[in-house]
PDB file of C-alpha atoms in Angstrom:
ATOM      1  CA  UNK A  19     -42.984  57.966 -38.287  1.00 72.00           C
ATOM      2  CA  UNK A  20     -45.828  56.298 -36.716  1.00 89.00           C
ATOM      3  CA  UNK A  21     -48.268  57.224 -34.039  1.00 93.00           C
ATOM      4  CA  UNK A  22     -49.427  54.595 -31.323  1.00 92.00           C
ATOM      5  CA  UNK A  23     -51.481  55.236 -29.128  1.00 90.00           C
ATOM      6  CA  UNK A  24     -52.143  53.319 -25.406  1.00 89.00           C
ATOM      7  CA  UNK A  25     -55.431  52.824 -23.097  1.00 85.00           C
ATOM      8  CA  UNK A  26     -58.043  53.885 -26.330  1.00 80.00           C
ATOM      9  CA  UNK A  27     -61.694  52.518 -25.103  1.00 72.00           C
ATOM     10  CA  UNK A  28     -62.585  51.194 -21.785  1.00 64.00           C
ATOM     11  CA  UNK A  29     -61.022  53.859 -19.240  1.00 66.00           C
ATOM     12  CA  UNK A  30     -63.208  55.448 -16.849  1.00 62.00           C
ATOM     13  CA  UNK A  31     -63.522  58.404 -15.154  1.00 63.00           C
ATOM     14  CA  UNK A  32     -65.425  59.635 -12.173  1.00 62.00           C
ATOM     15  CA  UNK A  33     -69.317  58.537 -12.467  1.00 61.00           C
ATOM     16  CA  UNK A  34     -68.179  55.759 -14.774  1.00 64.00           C
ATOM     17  CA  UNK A  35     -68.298  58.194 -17.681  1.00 66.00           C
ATOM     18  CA  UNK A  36     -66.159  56.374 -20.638  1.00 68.00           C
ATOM     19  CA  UNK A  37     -63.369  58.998 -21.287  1.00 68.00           C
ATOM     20  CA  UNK A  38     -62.713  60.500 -24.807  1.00 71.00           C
ATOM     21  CA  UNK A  39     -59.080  60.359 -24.811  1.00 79.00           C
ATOM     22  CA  UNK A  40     -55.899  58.107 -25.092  1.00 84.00           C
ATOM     23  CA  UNK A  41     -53.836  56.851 -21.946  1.00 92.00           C
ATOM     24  CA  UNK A  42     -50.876  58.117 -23.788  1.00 94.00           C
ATOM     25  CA  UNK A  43     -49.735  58.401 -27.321  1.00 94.00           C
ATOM     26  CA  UNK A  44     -45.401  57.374 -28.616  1.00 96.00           C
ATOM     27  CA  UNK A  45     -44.449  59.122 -31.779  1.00 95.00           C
ATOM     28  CA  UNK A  46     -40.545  59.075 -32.668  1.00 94.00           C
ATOM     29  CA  UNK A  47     -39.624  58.087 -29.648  1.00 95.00           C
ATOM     30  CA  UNK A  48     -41.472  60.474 -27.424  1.00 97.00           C
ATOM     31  CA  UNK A  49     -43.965  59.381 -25.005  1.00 97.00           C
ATOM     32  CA  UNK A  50     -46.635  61.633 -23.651  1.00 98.00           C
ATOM     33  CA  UNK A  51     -48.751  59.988 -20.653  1.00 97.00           C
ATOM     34  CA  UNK A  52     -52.283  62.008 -20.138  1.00 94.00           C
ATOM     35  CA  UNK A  53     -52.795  63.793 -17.059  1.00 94.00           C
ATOM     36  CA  UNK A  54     -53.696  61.522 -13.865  1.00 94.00           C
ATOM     37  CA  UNK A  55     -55.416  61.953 -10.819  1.00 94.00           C
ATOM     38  CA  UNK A  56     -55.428  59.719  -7.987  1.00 96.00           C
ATOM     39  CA  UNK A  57     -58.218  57.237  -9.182  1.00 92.00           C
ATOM     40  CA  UNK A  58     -58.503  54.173  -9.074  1.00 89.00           C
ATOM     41  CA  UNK A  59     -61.372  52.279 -10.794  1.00 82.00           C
ATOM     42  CA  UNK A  60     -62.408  55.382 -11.688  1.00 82.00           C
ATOM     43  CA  UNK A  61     -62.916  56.637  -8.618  1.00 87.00           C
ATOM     44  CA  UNK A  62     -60.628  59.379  -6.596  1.00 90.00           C
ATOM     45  CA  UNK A  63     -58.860  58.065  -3.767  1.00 90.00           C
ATOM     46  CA  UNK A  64     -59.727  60.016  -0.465  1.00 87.00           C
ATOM     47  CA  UNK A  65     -56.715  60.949   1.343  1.00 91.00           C
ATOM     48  CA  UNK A  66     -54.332  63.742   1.715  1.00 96.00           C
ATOM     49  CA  UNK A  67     -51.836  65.468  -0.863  1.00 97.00           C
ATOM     50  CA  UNK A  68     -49.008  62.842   0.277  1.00 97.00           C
ATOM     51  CA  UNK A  69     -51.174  59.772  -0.369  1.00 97.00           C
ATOM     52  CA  UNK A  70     -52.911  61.436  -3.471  1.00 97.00           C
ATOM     53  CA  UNK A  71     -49.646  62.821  -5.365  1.00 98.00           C
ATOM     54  CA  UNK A  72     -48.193  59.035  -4.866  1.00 97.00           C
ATOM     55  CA  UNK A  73     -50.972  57.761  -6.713  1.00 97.00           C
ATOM     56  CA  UNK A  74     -51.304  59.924  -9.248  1.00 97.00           C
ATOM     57  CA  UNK A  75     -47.616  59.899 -10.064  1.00 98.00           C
ATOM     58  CA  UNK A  76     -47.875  55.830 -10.064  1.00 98.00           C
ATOM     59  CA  UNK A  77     -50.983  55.860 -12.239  1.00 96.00           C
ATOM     60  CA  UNK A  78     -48.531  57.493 -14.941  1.00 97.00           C
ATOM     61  CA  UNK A  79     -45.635  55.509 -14.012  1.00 98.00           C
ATOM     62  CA  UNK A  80     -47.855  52.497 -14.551  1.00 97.00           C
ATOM     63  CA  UNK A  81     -48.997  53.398 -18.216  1.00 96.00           C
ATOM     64  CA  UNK A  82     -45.428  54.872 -19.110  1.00 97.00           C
ATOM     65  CA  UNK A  83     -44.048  50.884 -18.263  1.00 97.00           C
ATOM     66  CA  UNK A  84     -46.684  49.428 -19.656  1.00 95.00           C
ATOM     67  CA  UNK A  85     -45.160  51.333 -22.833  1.00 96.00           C
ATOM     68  CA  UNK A  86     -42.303  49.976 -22.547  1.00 96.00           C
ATOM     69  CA  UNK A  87     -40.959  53.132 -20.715  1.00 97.00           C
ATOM     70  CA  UNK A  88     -38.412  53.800 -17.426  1.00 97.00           C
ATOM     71  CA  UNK A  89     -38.484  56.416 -14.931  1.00 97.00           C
ATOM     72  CA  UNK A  90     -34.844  57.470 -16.908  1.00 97.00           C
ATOM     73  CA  UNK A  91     -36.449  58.189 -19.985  1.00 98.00           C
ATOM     74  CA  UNK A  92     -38.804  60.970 -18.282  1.00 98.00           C
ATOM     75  CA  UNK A  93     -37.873  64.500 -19.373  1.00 98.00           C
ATOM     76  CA  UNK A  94     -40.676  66.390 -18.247  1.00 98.00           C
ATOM     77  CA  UNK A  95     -43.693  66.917 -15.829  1.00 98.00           C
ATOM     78  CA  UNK A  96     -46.147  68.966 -15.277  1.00 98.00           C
ATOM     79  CA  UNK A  97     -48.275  69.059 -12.494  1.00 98.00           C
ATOM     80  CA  UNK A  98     -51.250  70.882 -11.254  1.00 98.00           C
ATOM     81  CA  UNK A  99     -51.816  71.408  -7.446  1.00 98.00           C
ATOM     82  CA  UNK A 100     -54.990  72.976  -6.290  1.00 97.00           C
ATOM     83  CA  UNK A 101     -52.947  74.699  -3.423  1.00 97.00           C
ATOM     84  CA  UNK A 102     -50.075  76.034  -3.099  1.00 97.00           C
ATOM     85  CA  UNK A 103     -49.647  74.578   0.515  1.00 97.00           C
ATOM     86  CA  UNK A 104     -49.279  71.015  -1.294  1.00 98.00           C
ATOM     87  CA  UNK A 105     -46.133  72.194  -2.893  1.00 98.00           C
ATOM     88  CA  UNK A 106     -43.909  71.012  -0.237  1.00 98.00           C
ATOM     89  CA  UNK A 107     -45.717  67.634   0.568  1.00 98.00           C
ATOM     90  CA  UNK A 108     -46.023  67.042  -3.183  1.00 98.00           C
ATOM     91  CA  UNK A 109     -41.945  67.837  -3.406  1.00 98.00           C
ATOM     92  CA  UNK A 110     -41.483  64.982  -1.376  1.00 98.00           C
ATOM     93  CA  UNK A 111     -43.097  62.230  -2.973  1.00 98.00           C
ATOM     94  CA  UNK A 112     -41.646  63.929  -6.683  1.00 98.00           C
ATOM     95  CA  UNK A 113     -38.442  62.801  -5.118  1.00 98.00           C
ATOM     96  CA  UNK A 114     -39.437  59.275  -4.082  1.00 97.00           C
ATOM     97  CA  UNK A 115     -40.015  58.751  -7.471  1.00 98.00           C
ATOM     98  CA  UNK A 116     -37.398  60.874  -9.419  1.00 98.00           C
ATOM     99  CA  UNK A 117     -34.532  61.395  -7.471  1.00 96.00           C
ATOM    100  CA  UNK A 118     -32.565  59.518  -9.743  1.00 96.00           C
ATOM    101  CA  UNK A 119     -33.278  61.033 -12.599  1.00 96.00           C
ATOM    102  CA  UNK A 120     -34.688  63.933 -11.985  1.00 97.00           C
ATOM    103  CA  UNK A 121     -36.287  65.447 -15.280  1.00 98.00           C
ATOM    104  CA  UNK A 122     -37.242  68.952 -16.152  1.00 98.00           C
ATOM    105  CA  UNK A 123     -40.872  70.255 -14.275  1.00 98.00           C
ATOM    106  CA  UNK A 124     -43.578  73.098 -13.782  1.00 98.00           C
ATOM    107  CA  UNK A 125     -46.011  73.114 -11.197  1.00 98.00           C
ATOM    108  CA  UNK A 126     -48.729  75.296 -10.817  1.00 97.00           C
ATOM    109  CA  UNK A 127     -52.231  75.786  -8.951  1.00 97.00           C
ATOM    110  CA  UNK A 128     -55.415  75.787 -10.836  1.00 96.00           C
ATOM    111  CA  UNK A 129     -58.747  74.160 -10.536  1.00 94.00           C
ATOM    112  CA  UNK A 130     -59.355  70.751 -11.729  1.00 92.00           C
ATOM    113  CA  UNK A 131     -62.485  68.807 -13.430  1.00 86.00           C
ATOM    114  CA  UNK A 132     -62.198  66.666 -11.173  1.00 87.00           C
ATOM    115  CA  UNK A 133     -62.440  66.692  -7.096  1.00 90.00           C
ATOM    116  CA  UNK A 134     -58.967  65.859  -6.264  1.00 95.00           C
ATOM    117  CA  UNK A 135     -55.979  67.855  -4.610  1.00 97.00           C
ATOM    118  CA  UNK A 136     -53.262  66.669  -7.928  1.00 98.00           C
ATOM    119  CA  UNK A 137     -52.755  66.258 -11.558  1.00 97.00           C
ATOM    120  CA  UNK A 138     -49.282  64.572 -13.102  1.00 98.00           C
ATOM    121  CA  UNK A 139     -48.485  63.996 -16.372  1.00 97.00           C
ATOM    122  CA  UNK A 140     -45.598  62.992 -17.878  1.00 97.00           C
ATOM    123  CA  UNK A 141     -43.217  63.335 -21.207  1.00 98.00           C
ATOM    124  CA  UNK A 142     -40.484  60.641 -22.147  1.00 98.00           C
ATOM    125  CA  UNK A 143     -37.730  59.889 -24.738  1.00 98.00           C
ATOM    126  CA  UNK A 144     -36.332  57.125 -25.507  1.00 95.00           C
ATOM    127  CA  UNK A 145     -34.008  57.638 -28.766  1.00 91.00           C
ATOM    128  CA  UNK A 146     -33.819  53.172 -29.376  1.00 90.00           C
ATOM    129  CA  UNK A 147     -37.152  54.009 -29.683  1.00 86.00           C
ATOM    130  CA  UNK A 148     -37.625  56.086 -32.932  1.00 83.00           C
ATOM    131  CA  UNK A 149     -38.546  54.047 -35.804  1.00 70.00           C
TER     132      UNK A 149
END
């Protein structure tokens, strides 16, 4: 089995710090898509916990298709709220993007590095995809 690994080098994080860490990493079929904020350019998006759970969610959607993933092949998230009042809000966009195919999830509330109200990452499978 062999171990690739997406967005190596060249991705920012707040302050323009280079970050130490792969986008996401495929091994046997599994993909597992780093946790995301809602940055863009390396910067966090201002906004509320509608507007900043839709971009964080996108930001993994984005490197999970760039992967050659699908929103079907995601079986798990996890995501990290740093309020529990956000649960509801952030509920609604989960569905916007999952309601299809909903996959398996925890949620929790806990501080985060960096000053933003969400973290997402994702796990997917895609079984034509074991080598």
């Amino acid at each position: 089995m062999s171990i690739k690994r997406y967005g190596v080098g060249g991705s920012k994080g707040t302050g323009g710090q280079s970050l130490p860490f792969a986008k996401a990493v495929e091994a046997g079929g599994w993909l597992y898509v780093s946790g995301q904020t809602p940055m863009k350019d390396g910067e966090v998006v201002e906004g509320g916990i509608i507007e900043q759970s839709r971009l964080a969610i996108q930001n993994c959607v984005d490197i999970m298709e760039s992967a050659g993933y699908t929103l079907a092949d995601v079986v798990h998230v996890k995501v990290f709220l740093t309020d529990a009042r956000y649960f509801q809000s952030f509920n609604k966009v989960f569905s916007e993007f999952f309601s299809a195919h909903p996959p398996a999830r925890v949620c929790c509330v806990a501080d985060l590095v960096v000053d933003c109200k969400v973290e997402v990452d994702l796990t997917c499978y895609n079984a034509e995809r074991v080598k």
